[in-house]
Short mmCIF file of C-alpha atoms and ligand atoms in Angstrom, two decimals:
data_model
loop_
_atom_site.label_atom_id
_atom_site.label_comp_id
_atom_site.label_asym_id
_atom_site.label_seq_id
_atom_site.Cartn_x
_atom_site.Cartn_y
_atom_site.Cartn_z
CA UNK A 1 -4.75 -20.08 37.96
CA UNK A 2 -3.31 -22.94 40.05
CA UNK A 3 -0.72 -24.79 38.40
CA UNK A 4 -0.86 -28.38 37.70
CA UNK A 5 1.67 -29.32 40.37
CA UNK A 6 -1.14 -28.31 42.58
CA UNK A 7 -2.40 -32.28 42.42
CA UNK A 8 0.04 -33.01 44.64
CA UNK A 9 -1.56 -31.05 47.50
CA UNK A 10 -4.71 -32.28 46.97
CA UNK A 11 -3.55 -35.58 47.64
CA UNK A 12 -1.66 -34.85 50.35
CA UNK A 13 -5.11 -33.25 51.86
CA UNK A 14 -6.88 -35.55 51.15
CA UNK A 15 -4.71 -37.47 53.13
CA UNK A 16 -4.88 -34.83 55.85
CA UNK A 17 -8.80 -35.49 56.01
CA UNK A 18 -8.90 -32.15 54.20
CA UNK A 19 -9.94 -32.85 50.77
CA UNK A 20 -13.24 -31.04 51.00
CA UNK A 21 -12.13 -27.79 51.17
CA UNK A 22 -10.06 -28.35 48.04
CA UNK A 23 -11.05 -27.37 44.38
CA UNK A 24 -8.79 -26.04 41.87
CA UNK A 25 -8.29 -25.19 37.96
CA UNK A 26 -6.84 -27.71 36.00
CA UNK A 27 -6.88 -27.63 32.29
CA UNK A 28 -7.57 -24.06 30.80
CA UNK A 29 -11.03 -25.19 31.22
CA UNK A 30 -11.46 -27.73 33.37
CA UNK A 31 -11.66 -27.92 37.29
CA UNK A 32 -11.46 -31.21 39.16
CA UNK A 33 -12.74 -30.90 42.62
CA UNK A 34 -12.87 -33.84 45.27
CA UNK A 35 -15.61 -34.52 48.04
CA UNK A 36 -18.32 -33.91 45.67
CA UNK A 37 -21.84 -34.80 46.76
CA UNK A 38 -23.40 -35.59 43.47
CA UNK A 39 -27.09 -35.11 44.75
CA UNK A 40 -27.74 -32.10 41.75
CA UNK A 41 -26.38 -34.67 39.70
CA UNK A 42 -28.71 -37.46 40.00
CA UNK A 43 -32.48 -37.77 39.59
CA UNK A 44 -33.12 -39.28 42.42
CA UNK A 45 -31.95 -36.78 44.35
CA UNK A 46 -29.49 -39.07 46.56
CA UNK A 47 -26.53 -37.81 48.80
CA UNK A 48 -23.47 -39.59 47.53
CA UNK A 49 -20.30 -38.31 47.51
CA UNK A 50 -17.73 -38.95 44.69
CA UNK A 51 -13.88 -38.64 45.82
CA UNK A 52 -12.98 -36.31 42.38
CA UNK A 53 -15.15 -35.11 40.11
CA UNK A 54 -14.91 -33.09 36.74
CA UNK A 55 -17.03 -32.07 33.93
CA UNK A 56 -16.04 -32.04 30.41
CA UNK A 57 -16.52 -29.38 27.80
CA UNK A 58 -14.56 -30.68 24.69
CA UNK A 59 -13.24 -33.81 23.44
CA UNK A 60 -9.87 -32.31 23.76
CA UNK A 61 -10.62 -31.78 27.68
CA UNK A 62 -11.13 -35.74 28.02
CA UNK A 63 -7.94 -36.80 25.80
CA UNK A 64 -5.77 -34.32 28.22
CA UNK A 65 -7.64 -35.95 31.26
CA UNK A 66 -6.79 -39.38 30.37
CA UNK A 67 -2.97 -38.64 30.38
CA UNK A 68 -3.45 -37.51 33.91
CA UNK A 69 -2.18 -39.30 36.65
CA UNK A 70 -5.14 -38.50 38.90
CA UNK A 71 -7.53 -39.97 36.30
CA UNK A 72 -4.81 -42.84 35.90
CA UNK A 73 -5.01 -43.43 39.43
CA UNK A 74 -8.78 -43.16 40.22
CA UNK A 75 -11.48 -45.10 38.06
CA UNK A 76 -13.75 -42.87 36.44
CA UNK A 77 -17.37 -42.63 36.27
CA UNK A 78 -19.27 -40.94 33.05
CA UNK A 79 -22.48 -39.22 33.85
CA UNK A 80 -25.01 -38.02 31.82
CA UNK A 81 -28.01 -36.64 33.47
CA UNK A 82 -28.21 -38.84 36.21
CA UNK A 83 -31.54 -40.10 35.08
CA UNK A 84 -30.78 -43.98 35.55
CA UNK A 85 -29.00 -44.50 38.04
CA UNK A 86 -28.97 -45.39 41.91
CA UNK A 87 -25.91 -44.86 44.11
CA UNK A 88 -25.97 -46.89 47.04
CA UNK A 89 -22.76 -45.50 48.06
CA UNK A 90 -20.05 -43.26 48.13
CA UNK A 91 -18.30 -42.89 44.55
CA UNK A 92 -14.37 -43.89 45.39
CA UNK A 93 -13.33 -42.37 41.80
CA UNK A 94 -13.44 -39.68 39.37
CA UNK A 95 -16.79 -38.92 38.24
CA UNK A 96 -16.95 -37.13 34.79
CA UNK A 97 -20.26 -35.06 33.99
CA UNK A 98 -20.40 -35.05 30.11
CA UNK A 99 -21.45 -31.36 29.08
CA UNK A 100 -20.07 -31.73 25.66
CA UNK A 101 -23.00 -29.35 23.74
CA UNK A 102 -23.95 -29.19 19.93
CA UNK A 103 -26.84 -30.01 17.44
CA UNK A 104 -26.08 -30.28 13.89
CA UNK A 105 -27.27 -31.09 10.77
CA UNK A 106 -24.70 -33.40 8.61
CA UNK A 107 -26.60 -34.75 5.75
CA UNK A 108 -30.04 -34.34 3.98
CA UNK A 109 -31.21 -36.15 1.00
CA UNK A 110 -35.30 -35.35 0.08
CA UNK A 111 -36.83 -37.09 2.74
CA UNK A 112 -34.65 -37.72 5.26
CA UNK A 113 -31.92 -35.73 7.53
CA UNK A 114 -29.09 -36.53 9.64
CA UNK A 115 -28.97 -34.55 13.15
CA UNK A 116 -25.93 -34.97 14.94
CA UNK A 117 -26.02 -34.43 18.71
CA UNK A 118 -23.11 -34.03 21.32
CA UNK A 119 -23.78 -36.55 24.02
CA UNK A 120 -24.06 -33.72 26.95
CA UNK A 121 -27.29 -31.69 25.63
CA UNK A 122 -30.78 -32.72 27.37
CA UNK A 123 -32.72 -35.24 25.63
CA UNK A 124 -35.64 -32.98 25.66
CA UNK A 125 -33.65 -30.15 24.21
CA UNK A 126 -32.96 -32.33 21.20
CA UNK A 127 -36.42 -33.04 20.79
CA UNK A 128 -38.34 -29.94 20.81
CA UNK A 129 -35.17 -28.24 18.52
CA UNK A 130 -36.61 -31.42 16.16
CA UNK A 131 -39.96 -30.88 16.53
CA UNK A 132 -39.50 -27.09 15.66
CA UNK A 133 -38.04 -27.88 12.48
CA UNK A 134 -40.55 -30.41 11.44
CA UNK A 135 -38.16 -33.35 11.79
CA UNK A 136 -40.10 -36.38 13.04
CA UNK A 137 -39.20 -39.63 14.92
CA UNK A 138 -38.72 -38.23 18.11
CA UNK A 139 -41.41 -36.64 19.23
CA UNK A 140 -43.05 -39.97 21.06
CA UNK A 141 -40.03 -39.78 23.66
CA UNK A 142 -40.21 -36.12 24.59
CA UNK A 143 -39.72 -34.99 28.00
CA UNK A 144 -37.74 -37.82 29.04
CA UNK A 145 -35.27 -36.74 31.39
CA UNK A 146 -31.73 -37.76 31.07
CA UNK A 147 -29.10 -36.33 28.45
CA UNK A 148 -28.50 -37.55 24.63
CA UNK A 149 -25.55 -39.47 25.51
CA UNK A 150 -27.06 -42.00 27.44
CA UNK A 151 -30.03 -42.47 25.50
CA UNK A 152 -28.13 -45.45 23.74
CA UNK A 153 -27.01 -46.85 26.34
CA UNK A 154 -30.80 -48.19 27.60
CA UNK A 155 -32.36 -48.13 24.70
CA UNK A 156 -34.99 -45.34 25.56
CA UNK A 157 -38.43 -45.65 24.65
CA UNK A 158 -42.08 -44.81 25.27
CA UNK A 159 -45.54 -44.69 23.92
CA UNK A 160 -44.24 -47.31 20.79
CA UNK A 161 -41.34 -45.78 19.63
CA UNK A 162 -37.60 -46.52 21.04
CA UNK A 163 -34.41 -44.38 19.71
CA UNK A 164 -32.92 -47.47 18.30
CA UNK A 165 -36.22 -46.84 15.36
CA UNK A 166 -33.94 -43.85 14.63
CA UNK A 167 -30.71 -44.72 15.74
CA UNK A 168 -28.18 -43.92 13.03
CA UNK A 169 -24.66 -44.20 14.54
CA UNK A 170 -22.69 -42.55 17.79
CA UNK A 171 -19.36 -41.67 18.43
CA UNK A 172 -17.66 -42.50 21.38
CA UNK A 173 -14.03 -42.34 22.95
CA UNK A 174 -12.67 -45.43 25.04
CA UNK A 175 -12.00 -44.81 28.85
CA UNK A 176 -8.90 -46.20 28.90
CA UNK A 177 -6.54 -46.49 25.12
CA UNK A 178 -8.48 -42.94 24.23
CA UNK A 179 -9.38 -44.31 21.15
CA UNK A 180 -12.30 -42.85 19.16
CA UNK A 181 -14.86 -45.39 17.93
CA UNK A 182 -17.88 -45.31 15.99
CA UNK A 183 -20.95 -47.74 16.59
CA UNK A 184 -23.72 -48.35 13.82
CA UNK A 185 -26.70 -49.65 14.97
CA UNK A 186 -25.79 -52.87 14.45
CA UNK A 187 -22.97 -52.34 16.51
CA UNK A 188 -25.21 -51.10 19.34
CA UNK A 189 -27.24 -54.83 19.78
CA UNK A 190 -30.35 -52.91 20.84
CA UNK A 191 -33.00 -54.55 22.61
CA UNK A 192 -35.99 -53.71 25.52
CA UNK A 193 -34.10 -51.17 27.39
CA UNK A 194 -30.99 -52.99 26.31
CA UNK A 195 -27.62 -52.29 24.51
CA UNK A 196 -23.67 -53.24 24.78
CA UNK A 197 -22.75 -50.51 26.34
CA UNK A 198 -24.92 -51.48 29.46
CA UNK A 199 -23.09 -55.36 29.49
CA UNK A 200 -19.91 -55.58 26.99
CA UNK A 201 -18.79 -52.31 27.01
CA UNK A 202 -20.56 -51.27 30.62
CA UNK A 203 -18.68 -48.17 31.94
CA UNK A 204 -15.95 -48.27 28.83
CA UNK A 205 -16.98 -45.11 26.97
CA UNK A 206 -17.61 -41.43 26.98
CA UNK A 207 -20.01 -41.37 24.26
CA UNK A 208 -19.56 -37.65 22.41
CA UNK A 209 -22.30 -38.03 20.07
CA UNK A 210 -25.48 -39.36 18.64
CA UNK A 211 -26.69 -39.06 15.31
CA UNK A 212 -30.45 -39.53 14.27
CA UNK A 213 -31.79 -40.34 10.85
CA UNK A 214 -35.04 -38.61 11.07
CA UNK A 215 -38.11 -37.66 8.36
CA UNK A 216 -38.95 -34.46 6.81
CA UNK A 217 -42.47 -35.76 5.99
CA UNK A 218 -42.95 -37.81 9.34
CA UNK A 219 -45.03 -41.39 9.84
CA UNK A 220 -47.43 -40.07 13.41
CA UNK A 221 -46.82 -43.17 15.49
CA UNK A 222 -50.08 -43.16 17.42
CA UNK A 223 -50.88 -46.63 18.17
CA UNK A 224 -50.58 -46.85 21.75
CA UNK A 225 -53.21 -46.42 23.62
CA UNK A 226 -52.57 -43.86 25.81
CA UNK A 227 -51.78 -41.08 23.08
CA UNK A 228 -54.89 -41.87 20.78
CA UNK A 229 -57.13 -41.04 24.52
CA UNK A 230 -55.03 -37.86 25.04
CA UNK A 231 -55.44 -36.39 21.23
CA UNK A 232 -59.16 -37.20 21.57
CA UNK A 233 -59.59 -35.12 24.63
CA UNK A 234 -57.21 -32.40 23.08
CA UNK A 235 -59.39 -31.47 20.12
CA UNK A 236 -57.10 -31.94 17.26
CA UNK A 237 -57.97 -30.30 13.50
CA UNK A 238 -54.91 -31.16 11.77
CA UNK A 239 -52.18 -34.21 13.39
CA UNK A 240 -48.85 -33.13 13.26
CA UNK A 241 -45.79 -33.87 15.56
CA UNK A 242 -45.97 -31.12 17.61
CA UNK A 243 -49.97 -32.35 18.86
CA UNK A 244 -47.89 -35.56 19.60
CA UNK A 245 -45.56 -34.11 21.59
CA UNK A 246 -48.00 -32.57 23.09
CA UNK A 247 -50.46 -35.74 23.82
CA UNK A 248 -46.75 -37.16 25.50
CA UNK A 249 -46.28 -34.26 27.61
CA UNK A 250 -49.80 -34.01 28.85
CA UNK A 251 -49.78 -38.37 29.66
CA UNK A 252 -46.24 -38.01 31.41
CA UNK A 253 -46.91 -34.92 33.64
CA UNK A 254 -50.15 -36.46 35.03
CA UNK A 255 -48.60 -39.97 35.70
CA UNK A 256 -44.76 -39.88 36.24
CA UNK A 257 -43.41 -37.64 38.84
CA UNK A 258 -41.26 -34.79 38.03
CA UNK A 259 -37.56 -35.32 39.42
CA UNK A 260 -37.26 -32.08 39.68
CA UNK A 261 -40.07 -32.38 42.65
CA UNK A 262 -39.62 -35.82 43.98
CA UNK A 263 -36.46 -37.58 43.35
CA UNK A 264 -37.32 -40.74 40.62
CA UNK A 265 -35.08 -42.64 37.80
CA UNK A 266 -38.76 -43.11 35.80
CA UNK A 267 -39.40 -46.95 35.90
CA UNK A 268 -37.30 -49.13 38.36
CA UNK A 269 -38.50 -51.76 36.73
CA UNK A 270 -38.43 -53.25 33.14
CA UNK A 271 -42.09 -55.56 32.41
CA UNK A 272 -40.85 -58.93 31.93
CA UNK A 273 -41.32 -61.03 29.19
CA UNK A 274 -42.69 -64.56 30.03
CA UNK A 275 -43.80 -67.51 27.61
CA UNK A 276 -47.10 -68.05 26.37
CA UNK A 277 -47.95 -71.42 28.18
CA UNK A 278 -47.09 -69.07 31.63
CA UNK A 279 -49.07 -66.20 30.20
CA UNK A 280 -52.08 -68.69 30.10
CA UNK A 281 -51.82 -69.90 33.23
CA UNK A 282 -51.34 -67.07 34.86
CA UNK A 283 -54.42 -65.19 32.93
CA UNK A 284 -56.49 -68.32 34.36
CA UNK A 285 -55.73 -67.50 37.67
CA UNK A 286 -56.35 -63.69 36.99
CA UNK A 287 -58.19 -62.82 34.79
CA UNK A 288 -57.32 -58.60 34.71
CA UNK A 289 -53.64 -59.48 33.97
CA UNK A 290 -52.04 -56.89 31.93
CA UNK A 291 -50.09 -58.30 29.11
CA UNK A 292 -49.20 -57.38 25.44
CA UNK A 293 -48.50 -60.19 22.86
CA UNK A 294 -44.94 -60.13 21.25
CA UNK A 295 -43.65 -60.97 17.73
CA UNK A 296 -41.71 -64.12 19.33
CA UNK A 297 -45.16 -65.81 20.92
CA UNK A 298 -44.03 -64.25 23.91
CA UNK A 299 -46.24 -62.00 26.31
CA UNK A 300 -44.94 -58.74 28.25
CA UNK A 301 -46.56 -58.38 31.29
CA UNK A 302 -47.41 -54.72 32.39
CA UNK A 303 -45.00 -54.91 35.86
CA UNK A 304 -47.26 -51.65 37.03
CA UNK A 305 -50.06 -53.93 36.91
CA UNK A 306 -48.19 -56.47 39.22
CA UNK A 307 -47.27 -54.49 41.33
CA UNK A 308 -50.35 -52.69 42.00
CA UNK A 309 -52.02 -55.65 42.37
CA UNK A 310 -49.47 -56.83 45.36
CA UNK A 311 -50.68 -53.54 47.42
CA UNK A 312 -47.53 -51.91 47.00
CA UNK A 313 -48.66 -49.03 44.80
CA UNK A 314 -48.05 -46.02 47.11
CA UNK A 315 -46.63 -47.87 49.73
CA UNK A 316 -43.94 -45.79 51.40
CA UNK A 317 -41.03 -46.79 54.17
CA UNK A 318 -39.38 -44.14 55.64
CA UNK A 319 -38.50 -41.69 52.53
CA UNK A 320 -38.68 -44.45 50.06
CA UNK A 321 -41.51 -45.09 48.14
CA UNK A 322 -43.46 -46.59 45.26
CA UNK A 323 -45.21 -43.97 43.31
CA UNK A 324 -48.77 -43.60 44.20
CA UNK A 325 -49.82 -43.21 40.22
CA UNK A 326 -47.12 -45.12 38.33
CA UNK A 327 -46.44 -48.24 40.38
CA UNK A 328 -43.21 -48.88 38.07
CA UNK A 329 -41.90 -45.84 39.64
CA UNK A 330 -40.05 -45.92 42.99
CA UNK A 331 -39.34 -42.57 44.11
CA UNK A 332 -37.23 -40.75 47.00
CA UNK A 333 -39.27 -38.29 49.15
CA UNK A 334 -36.52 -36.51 50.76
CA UNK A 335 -33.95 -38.19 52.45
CA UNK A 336 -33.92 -42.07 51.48
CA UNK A 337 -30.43 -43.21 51.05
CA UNK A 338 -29.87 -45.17 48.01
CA UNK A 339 -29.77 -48.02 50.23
CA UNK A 340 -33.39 -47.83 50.96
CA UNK A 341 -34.81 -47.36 47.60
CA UNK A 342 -32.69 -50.67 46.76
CA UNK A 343 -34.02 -52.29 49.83
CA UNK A 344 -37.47 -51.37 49.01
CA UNK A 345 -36.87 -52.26 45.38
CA UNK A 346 -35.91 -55.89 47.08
CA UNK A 347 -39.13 -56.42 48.65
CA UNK A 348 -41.36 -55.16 45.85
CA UNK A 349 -39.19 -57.90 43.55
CA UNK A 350 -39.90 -60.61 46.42
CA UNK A 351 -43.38 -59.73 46.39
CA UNK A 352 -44.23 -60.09 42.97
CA UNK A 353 -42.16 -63.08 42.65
CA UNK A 354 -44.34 -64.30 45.75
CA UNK A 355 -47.59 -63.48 44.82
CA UNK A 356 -47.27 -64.26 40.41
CA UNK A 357 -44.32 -66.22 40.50
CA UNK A 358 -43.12 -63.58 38.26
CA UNK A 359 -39.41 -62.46 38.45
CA UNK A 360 -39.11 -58.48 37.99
CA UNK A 361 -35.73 -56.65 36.87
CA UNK A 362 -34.29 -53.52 37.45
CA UNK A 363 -34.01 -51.61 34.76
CA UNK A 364 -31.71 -48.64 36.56
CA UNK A 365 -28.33 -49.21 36.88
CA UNK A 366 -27.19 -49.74 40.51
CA UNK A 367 -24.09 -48.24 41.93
N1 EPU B 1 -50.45 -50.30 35.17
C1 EPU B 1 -51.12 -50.54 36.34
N2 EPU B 1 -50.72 -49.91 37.47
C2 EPU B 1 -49.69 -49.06 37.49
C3 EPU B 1 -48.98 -48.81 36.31
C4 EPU B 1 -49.35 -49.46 35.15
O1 EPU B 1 -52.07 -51.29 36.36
O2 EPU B 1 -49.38 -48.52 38.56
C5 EPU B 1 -50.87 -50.97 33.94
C6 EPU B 1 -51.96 -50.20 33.22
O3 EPU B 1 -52.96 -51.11 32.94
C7 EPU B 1 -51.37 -49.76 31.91
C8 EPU B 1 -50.18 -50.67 31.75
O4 EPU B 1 -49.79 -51.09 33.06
O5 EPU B 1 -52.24 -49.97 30.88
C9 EPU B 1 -49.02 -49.96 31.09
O6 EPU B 1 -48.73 -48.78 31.85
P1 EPU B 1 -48.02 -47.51 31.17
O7 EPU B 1 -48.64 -47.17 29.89
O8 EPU B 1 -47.94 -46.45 32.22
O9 EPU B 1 -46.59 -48.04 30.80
P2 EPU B 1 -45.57 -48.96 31.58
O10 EPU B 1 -45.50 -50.27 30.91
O11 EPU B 1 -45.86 -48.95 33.04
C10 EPU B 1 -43.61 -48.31 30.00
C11 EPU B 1 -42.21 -47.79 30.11
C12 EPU B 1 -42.19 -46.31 30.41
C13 EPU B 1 -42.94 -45.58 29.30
C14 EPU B 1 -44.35 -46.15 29.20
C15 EPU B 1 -45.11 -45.58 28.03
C16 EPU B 1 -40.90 -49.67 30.87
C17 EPU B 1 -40.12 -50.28 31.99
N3 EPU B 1 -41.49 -48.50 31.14
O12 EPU B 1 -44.20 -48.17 31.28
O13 EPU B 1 -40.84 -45.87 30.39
O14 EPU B 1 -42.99 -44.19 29.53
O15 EPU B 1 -44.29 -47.58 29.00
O16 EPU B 1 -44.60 -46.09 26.86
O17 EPU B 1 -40.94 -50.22 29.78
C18 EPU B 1 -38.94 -45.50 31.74
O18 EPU B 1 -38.39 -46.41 31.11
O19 EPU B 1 -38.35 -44.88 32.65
C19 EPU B 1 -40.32 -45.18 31.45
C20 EPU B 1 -41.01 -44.28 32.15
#
């Protein structure tokens, strides 16, 4: 093993243009290596490069790491699964891949149970280890990419049902004063693809844990449209969550494009909310609009819809492209630069807002 003095020679090669050939143990466990690309380690499949980069196995690794003078001297990055994101550049700090691993049970009273889970293990991991022990509330997000300690962070949700329905609390450590901190769901200020940590608290915690409150005798959350088609055509004799996962699975896989295949961060976009006296106007003028109602008076509008509707759906420049069966989806066909999926993210915004008078938002995080 290397000793810890060895820091000083990565600098100096790094210096000496040299860094890249330079990796070394650092911790018992931990090895911090500079001139990273971090394409495996986004979705989208992009070619950045971040100067240092480490991934963490325990909470102890991070508290050593943040009395470091390399992390002292180079602003970190947390990464979960790299399912949100879009770097349109080079990462000039330490990126930290959370791999902290663990599902746990830490409280049961008749109905309900508490799982605990460590913010590195994939979402979908959680969910089908749910799902095989009957424990329902998540089974309407499966197969979302991304990891559990993240899932916060946006809010995630699909098919009527967001995390913050069974949000309990997380743990979290701060970036900088190391301290440990735990937010209730209060605490978290949830809202459409929304929380603190993606404003207030943006890039200011490693987030080690989630835990769930979720139901032993589950409530099938079936509502939306999409999953009542899917469990028609699927023949069901008796509901349960599993035939819900299921339903998801089957609606995701023939719509959203697998990252693993073509490089995507799921929707680009968030659907924007808009008030009712634009909603009308706007239905005047076209009639097909897609738009839900919402418990304020105000109307969603189905950004898909919008966008489709501009021409744009498929629509490709160079390696950049908009999805060809989920308009809300821009994806990366190869070699796009981060650059061009933001640039093509720009005119698909100006186009709508050209067209509907409608402003879009991203809803991935742009580096
Ligand atoms: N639509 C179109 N054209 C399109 C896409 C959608 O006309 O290309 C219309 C359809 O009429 C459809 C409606 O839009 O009825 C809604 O489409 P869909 O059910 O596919 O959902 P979405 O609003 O486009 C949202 C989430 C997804 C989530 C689905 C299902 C956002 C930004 N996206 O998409 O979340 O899976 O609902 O609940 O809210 C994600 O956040 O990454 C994501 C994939």
């Amino acid at each position: 093993m290397l000793e810890k003095n060895t820091n000083n020679l990565l600098l100096k090669n790094i210096q000496n243009n040299k860094a890249s050939q330079w990796g070394f143990i650092y911790f018992q466990a931990m090895i911090i290596s500079s001139n990273i690309s971090l394409k495996p380690y986004n979705t989208f499949g992009i070619d950045a490069f971040a100067k240092f980069f480490t991934t963490i196995r325990s909470i102890e690794n991070f508290q050593e790491l943040l009395q470091d003078d390399l992390y002292k001297n180079n602003e970190p990055l947390i990464l979960g699964g790299g399912s949100n994101m879009l770097l349109t550049k080079n990462v000039n700090g330490l990126v930290i891949k959370n791999e902290l691993k663990g599902i746990e049970i830490v409280k049961e009273t008749g109905n309900d149970i508490w799982v605990k889970c460590a913010g590195g293990e994939v979402w979908h991991e959680l969910v089908e280890w749910c799902i095989a022990k009957n424990f329902g509330g998540l089974e309407n997000l499966s197969l979302i990419p991304g990891c559990t300690g993240a899932s916060p962070m946006q809010n995630i949700g699909a098919y009527g049902v967001e995390i913050k329905d069974t949000f309990y609390e997380l743990e979290a450590i701060h970036v900088v004063t190391g301290e440990k901190v735990t937010f209730s769901k209060r605490d978290c200020e949830f809202g459409y693809r929304e929380s603190v940590f993606k404003h207030r608290y943006k890039n200011q915690f490693l987030i080690t844990s989630v835990t769930f409150q979720l139901s032993k005798s589950p409530v099938f959350h079936i509502e939306y449209g999409a999953i009542k088609q899917e469990l028609e055509t699927m023949n069901i004799k008796e509901l349960s969550i599993q035939e819900i996962s299921q339903a998801v699975i089957r609606i995701r896989s023939s719509k959203l494009p697998d990252p693993k295949k073509i490089g995507n961060a799921g929707s680009f976009f968030k659907n924007p909310e808009i008030p009712a006296t634009r909603f009308h106007e706007l239905k005047a003028e076209f009639p097909n609009l897609v738009a839900f109602p919402l418990e304020n008076g105000n109307y969603k509008l189905a950004a898909g819809w919008l966008i489709e509707q501009c021409g744009l759906k498929g629509y490709r420049k160079g390696d950049a492209g908009v999805h060809k069966l989920q308009a809300l989806v821009l994806v990366n066909y190869g070699q796009a630069s981060g650059q061009d999926v933001y640039d093509l993210s720009s005119h698909v915004l100006k186009t709508v807002k050209d067209k509907f008078g409608v402003e879009l938002e991203r809803e991935v995080n742009i580096l």
